[in-house]
Coordinates of C-alpha atoms in Angstrom, one line a residue:
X27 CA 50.0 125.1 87.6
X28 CA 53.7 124.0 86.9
X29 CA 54.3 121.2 85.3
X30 CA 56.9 118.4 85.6
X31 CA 58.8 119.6 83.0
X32 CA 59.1 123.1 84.6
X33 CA 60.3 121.5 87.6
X34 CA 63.3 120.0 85.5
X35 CA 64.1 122.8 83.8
X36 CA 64.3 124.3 87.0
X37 CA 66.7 121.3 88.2
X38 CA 69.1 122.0 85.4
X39 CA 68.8 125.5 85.6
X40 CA 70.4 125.3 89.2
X41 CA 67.7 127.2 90.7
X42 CA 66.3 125.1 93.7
X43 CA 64.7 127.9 95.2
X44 CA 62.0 127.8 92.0
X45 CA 62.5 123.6 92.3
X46 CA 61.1 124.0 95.9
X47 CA 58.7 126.4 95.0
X48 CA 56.8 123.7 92.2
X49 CA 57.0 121.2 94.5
X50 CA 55.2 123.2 96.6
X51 CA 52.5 123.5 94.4
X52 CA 52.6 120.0 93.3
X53 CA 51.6 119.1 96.7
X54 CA 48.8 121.8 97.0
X55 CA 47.0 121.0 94.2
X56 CA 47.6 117.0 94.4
X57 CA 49.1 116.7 91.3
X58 CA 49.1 113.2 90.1
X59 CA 53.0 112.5 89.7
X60 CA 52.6 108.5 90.1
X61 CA 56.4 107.2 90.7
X62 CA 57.7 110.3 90.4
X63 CA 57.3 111.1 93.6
X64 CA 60.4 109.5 94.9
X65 CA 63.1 111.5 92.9
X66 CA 61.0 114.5 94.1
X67 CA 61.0 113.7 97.5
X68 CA 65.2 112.8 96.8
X69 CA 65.3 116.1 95.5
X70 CA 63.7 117.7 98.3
X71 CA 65.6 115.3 101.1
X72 CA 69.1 116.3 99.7
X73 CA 68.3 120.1 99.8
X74 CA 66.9 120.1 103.2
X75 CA 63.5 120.7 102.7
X76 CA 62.2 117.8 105.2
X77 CA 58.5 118.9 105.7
X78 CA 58.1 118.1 101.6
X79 CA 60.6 115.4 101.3
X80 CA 58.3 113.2 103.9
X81 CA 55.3 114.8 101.7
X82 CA 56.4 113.7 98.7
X83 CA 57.7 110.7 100.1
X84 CA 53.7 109.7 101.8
X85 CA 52.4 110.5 98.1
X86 CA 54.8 107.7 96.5
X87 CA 54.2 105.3 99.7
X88 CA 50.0 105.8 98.8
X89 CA 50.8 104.3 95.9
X90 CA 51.3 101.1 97.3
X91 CA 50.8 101.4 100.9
X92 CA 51.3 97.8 101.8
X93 CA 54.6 97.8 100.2
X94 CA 57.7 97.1 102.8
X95 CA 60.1 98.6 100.5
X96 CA 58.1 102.0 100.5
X97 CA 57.2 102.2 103.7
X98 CA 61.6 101.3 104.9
X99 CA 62.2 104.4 102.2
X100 CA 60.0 107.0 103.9
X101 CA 61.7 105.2 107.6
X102 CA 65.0 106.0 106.0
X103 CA 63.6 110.1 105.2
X104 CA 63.1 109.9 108.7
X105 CA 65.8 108.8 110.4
X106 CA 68.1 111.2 108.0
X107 CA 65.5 114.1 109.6
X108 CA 66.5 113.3 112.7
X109 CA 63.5 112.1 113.6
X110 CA 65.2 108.4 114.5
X111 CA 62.2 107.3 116.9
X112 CA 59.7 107.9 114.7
X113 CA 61.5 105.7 111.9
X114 CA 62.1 102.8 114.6
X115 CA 58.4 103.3 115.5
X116 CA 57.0 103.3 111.8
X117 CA 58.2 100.5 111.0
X118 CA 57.6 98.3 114.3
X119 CA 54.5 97.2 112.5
X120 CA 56.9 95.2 109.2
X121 CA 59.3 93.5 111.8
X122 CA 56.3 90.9 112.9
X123 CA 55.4 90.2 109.5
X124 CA 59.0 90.7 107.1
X125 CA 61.6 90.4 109.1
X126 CA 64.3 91.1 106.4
X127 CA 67.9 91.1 106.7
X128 CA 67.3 94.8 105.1
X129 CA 64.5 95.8 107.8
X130 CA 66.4 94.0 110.9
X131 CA 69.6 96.1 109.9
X132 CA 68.1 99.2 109.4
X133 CA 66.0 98.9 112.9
X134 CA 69.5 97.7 114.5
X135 CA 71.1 100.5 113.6
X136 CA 68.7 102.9 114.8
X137 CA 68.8 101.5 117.9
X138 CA 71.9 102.0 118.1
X139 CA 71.6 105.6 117.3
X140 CA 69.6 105.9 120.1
X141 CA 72.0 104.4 122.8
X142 CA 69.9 101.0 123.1
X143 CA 73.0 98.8 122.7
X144 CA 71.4 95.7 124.1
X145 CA 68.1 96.0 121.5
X146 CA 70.5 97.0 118.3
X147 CA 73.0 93.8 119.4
X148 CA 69.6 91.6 119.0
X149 CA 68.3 93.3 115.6
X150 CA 72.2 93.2 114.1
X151 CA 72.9 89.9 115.1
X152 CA 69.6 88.5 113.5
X153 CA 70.0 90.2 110.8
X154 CA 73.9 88.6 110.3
X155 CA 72.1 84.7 110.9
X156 CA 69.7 85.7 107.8
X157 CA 72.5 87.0 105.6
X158 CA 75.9 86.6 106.4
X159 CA 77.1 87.8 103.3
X160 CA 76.6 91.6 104.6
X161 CA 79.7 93.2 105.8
X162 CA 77.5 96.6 107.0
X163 CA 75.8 94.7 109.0
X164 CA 78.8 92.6 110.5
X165 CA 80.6 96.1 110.3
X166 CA 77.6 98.1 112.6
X167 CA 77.4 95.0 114.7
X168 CA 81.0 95.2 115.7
X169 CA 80.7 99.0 116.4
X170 CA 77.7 98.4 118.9
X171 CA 80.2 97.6 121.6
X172 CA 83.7 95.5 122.5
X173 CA 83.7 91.8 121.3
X174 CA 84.8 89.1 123.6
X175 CA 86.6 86.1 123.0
X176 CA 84.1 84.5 124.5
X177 CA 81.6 85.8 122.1
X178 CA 80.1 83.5 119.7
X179 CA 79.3 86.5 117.2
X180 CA 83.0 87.3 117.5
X181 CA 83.9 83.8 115.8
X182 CA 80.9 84.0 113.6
X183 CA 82.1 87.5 112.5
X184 CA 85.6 86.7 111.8
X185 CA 84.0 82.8 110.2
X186 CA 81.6 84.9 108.0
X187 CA 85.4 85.7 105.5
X188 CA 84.2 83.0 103.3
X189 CA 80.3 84.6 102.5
X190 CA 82.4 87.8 101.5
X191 CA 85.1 86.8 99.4
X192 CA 83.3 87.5 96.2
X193 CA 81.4 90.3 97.8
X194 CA 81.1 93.8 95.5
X195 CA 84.0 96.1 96.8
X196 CA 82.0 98.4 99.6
X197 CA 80.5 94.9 101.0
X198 CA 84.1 93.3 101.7
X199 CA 85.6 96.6 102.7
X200 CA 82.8 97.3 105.6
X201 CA 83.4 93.5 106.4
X202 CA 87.4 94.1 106.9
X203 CA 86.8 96.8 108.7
X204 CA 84.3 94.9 110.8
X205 CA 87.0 92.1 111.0
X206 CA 89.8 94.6 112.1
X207 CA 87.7 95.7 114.9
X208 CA 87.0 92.5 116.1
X209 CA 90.6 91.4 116.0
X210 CA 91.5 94.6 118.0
X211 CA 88.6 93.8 120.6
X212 CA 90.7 90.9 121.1
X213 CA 94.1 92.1 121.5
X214 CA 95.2 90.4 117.5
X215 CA 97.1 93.6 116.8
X216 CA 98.8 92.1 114.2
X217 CA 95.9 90.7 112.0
X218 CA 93.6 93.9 113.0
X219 CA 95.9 96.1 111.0
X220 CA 96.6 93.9 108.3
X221 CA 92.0 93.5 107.9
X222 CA 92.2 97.3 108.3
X223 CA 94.7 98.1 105.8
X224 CA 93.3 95.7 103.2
X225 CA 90.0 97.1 103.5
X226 CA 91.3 100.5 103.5
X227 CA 92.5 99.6 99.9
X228 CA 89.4 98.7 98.7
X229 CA 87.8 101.5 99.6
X230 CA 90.3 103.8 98.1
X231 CA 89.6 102.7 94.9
X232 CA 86.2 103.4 95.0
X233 CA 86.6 107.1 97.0
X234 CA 89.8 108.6 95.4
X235 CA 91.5 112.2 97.7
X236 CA 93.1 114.6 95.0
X237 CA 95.9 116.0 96.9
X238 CA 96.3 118.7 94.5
X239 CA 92.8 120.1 94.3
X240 CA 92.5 119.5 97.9
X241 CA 95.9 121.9 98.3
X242 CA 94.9 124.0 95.6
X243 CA 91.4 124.5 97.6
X244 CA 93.3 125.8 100.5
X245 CA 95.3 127.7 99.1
X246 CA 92.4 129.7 97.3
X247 CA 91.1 130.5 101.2
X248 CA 94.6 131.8 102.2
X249 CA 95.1 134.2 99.1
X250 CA 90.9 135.4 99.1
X251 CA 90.4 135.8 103.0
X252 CA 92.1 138.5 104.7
X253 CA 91.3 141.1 107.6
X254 CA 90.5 143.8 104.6
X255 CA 88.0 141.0 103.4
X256 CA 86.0 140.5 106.9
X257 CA 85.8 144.1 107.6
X258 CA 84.4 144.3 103.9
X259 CA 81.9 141.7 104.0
X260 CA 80.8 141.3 107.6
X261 CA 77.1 141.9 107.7
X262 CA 76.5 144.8 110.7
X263 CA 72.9 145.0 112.0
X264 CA 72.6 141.1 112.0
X265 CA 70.2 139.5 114.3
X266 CA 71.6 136.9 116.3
X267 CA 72.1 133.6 115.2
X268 CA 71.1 130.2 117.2
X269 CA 73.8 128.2 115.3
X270 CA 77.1 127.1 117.9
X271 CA 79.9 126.0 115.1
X272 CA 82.0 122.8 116.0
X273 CA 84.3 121.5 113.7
X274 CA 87.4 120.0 113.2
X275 CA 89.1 116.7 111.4
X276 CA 87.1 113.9 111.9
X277 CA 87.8 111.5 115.1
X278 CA 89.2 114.5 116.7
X279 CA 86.5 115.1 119.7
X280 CA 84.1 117.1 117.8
X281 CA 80.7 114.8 118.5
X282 CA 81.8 114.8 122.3
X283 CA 81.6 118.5 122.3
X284 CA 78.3 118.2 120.2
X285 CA 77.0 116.0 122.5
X286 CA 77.6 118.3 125.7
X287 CA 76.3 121.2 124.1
X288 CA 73.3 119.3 123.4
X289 CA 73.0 118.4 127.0
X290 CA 71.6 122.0 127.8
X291 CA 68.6 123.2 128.1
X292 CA 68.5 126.1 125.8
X293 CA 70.1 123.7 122.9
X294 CA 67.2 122.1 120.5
X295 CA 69.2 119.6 119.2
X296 CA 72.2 119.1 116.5
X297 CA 74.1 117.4 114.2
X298 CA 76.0 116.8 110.7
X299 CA 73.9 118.8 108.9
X300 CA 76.3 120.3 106.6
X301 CA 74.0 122.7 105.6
X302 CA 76.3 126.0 105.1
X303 CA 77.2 124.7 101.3
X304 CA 73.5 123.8 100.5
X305 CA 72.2 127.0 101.9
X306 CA 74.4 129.1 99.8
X307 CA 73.9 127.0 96.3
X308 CA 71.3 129.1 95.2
X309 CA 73.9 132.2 96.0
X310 CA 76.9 130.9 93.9
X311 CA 78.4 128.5 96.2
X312 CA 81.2 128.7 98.7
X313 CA 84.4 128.7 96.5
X314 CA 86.3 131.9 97.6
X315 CA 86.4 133.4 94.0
X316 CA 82.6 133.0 94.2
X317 CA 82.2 134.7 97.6
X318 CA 84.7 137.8 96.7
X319 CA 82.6 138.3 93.1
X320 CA 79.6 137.9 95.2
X321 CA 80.7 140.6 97.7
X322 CA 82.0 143.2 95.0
X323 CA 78.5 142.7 93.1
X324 CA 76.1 143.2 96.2
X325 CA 78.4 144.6 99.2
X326 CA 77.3 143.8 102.9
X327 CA 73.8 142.5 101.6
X328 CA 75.7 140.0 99.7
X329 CA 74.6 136.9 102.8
X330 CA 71.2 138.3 103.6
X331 CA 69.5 135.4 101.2
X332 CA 72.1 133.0 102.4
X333 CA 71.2 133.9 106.1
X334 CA 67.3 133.4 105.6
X335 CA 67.9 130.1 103.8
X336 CA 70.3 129.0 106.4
X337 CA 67.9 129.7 108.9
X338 CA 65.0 128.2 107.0
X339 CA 66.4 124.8 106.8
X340 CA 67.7 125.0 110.4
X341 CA 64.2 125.5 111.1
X342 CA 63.0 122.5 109.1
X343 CA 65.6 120.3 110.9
X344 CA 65.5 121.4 114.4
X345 CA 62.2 123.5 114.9
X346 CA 61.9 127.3 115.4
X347 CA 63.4 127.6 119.1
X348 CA 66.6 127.1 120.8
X349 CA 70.3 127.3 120.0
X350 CA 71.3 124.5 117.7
X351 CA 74.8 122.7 116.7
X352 CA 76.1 122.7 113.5
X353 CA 79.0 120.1 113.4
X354 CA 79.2 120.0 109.9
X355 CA 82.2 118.6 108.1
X356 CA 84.8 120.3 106.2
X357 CA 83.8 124.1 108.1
X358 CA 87.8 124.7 107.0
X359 CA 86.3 125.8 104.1
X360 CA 83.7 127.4 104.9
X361 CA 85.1 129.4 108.4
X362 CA 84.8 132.6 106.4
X363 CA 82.0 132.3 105.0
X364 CA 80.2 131.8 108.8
X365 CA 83.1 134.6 109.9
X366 CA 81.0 137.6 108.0
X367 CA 77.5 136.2 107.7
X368 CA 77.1 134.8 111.7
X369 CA 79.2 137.6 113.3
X370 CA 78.0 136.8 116.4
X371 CA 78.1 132.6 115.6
X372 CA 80.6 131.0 117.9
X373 CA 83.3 128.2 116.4
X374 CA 84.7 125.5 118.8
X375 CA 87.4 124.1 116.5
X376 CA 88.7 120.8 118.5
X377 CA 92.3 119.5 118.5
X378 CA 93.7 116.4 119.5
X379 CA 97.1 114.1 118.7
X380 CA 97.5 113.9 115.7
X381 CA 98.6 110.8 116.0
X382 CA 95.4 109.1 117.6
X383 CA 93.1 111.2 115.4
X384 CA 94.7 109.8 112.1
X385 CA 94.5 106.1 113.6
X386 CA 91.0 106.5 114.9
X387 CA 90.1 107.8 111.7
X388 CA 92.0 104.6 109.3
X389 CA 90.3 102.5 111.5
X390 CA 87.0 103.7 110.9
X391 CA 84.8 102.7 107.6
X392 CA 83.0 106.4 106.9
X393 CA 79.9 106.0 105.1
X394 CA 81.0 108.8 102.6
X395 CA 83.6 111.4 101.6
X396 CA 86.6 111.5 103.5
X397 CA 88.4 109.6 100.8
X398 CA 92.2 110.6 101.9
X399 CA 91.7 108.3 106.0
X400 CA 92.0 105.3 103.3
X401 CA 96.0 105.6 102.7
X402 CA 98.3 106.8 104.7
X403 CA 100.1 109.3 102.8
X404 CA 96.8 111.1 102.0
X405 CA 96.0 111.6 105.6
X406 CA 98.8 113.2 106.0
X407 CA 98.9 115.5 103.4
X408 CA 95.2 116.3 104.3
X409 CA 96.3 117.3 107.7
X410 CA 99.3 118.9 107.0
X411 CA 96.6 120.8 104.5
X412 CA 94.3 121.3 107.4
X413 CA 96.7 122.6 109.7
X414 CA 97.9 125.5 107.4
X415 CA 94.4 126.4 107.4
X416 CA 93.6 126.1 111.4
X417 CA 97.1 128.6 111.6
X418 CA 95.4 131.3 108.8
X419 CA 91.7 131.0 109.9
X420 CA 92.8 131.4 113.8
X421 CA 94.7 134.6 112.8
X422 CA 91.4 135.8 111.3
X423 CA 88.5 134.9 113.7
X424 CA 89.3 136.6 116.9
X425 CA 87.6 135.7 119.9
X426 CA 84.7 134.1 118.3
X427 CA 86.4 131.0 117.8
X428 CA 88.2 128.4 120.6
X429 CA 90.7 126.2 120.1
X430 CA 89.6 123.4 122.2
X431 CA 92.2 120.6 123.0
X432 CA 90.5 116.9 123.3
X433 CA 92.7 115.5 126.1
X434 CA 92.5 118.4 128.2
X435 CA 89.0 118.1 127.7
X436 CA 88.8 114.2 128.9
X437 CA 91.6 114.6 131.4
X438 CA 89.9 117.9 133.6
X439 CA 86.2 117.9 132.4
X440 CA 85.3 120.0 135.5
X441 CA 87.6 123.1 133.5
X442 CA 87.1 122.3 129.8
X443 CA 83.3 121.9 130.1
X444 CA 82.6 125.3 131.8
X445 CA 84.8 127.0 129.5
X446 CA 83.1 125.7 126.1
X447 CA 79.6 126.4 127.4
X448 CA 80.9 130.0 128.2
X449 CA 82.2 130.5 125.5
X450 CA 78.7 129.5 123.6
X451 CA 76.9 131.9 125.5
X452 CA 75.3 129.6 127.7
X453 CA 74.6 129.4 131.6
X454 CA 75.8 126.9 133.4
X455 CA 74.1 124.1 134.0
X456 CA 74.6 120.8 135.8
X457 CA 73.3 118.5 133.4
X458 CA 76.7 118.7 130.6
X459 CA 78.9 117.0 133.0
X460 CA 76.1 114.1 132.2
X461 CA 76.2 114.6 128.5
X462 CA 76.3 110.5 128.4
X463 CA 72.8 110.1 129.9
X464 CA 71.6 112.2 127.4
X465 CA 68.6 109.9 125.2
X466 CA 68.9 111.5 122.3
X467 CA 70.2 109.7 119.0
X468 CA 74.1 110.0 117.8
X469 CA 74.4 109.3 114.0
X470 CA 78.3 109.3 113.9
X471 CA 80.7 107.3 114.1
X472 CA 81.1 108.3 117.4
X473 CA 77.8 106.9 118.3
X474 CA 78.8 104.7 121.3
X475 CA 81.8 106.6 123.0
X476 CA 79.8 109.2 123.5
X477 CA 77.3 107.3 125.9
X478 CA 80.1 106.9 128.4
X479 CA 81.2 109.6 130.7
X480 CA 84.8 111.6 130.2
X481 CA 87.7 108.9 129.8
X482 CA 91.4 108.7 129.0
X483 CA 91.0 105.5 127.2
X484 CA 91.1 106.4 123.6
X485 CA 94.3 109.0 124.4
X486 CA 97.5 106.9 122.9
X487 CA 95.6 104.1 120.9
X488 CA 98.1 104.6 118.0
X489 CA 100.7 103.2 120.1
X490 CA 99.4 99.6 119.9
X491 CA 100.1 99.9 116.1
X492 CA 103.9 101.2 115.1
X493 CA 103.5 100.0 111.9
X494 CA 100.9 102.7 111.2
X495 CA 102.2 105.4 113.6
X496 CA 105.7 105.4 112.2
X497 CA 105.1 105.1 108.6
X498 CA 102.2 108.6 109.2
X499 CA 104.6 110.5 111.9
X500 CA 106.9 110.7 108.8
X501 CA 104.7 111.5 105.8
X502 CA 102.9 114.2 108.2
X503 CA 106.5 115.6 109.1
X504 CA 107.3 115.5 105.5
X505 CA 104.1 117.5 104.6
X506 CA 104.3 119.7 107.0
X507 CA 107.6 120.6 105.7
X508 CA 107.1 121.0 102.3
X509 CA 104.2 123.6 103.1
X510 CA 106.8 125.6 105.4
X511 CA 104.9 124.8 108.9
X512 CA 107.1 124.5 112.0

């Protein structure tokens, strides 16, 4: 049998593949691993491998099984699964017994996920009366829906300044962002941007952009990828795959089209999964010195393993049947990648003003990553970044990829809808044009505007705030033109 130590050699190796495989055999022969079951079922959580991360994690809850803290960790495994109803239901059981700030959150914000803004507004605001001194919970409670100045949690929110003023950095930054919300819900312009800017800052200095590796990173894409390279490297003979690609920068429309797509009947489910870059880690990652070297060293068969494992952890996320959703983040970099091993893959990359995408974005507090929508110069180098990208990638993909544009898409539904599902592969079917009655959960930040039907309402947001739209319409048109776009 492997031993512990075997497993971290294998850790440090960078071999997960043989991780997975002891872990494996751990559970089969009910090894006795005492506490370190958690960092194995971590392990196995951030590599995708659900069916032994919720293993490993019931081994460490057994431990203890009375134990709230264990039994809100395997909850948590859950919900990051996907499987957001059986969290919310394993833990119904605490909520009579501890009802925690930590508990009440966490079961707010599932409900929440799930479109149950009335329960979630209860759980959140609960939560808030027990600890005030949490700006994620003040931040998720503001997110649930519009505050009204009528509102009591509204002044208790924007009251609640003076439990956070000596709050550890991420605390007070979800707070001003929670704060800036509010103060926009009202129509305090002013103040909103000034919360939103100030909270921005704080979370800059804990989630740094480098412009230069991020230009650099692009850069490496544009001089690797060719049309010599896909005729190269694309894998001929491949059987089809169920993944439908959506992508582009964040607050840009992509959970919309995620959620229509996963109105239809031959769609399992989807999400962030961000799976592409995990799947090929074993393989040598995804820089595009990597994937050339790979290609030279093993021709055509070069994805093959990268293919199985993709479709492995699909599998473990979303079942065995039905098309699924990939919206991961950052597919820019990874277009090429899905170009030559998915041949057949469709990519929806989604477009809107760049204006209202770079204001939706500095508005909203991302859980992680995304470190340039923190300053306002960053964002628009990243974009500037991005763009050059969409313009090389387009060239490249052919047909396989759309170019969707968001406010065609909210202003003629009845066209844009039946032109993405077709271009998926899908039949038509009613039931997309009712993507907001869909039950299942949302984990982004898009959780709630997703839930209503088609609107115009978000389409010229930045104009309420000049002092952010001018200051990024210039640094975007300076980017832009020290990269030579038009």
């Amino acid at each position: 049998m492997p031993t512990p130590a075997e497993f971290v050699a294998a850790l440090r190796e960078g071999d997960p593949i043989r991780a997975v495989s002891i872990v494996k055999s751990f559970l089969a022969n009910r090894t006795p691993l005492g506490e370190q079951w958690r960092p194995i079922a971590k392990f196995c959580a951030d590599a995708g491998e659900w069916q032994l991360a919720l293993a490993a994690a019931d081994q460490w809850v057994s431990l203890r099984p009375s134990e709230a803290a264990r039994r809100l960790y395997r909850a948590e495994l859950l919900a990051r699964a996907g499987r957001i109803e059986a969290a919310a239901e394993s833990l119904a059981p605490l909520l009579a017994h501890s009802p925690e700030p930590a508990l009440l959150h966490f079961l707010g914000t599932l409900a929440m996920q799930m479109g149950e803004a009335a329960r979630a507004t209860e759980l959140l605001r609960a939560a808030a009366d027990r600890f005030p001194g949490s700006g994620t919970t003040w931040l998720t409670l503001a997110n649930v829906g519009r505050m009204r100045a009528d509102d009591q949690y509204a002044d208790a929110l924007l009251a609640a300044e003076r439990h956070l003023a000596n709050a550890p950095p991420g605390e007070r930054a979800a707070y001003l962002y929670a704060r800036g919300k509010t103060l926009d819900d009202l129509g305090d312009h002013d103040r909103a941007f000034g919360a939103y800017r100030e909270g921005a800052a704080l979370a800059r200095a804990e989630r740094r952009y480098d412009r230069a590796a991020d230009l650099a990173a692009a850069r490496a894409i544009i001089a690797n990828f060719d049309q010599r390279w896909i005729r190269d490297a694309v894998r001929h003979g491949a059987p089809a795959s169920r993944a439908i690609f959506v992508t582009g920068l964040p607050r840009s429309g992509t959970t919309l089209v995620e959620q229509i797509l996963n109105s239809h009947s031959q769609v399992a489910g989807g999400d962030e999964v961000n799976l592409i870059t995990t799947a090929m880690l074993p393989f040598g990652g995804v820089a595009p010195e990597r994937l050339s070297a790979r290609l030279r060293s093993h021709g055509r068969d070069a994805w093959s393993g990268f293919v199985e494992r993709y479709h492995h952890l699909i599998a473990e996320r979303f079942g065995e049947a039905g098309r699924i959703v990939d919206k991961s983040l950052n597919v820019s970099r990874t277009a090429m990648l899905i170009r030559v091993a998915f041949p057949d893959a469709p990519l929806i990359w989604m477009q809107r003003d760049r204006l209202d995408t770079a204001w939706s974005s500095f508005r909203t507090h991302f859980a992680q990553g995304v470190g340039w929508s923190f300053d306002i110069e960053d964002m628009a180098a990243h974009y500037a970044i991005e763009d050059m990208l969409f313009a090389h990638i387009r060239a490249l993909y052919g047909d396989r990829m759309m170019a969707a544009d968001y406010e065609t898409l909210v202003a003629d539904g009845d066209a844009a809808i039946p032109a993405i599902i077709d271009h998926c592969g899908l039949a038509p079917e009613p039931g997309v044009r009712t993507f907001h009655e869909s039950k299942r959960a949302v984990t982004t930040s898009s959780v709630m505007q997703v839930r209503r039907p088609l609107n115009r309402d978000a389409i010229g947001a930045s104009a309420r705030y000049p002092q952010f739209a001018d200051a990024f319409a210039a640094a975007y048109a300076r980017e832009r033109a020290a990269l030579g776009l038009v």
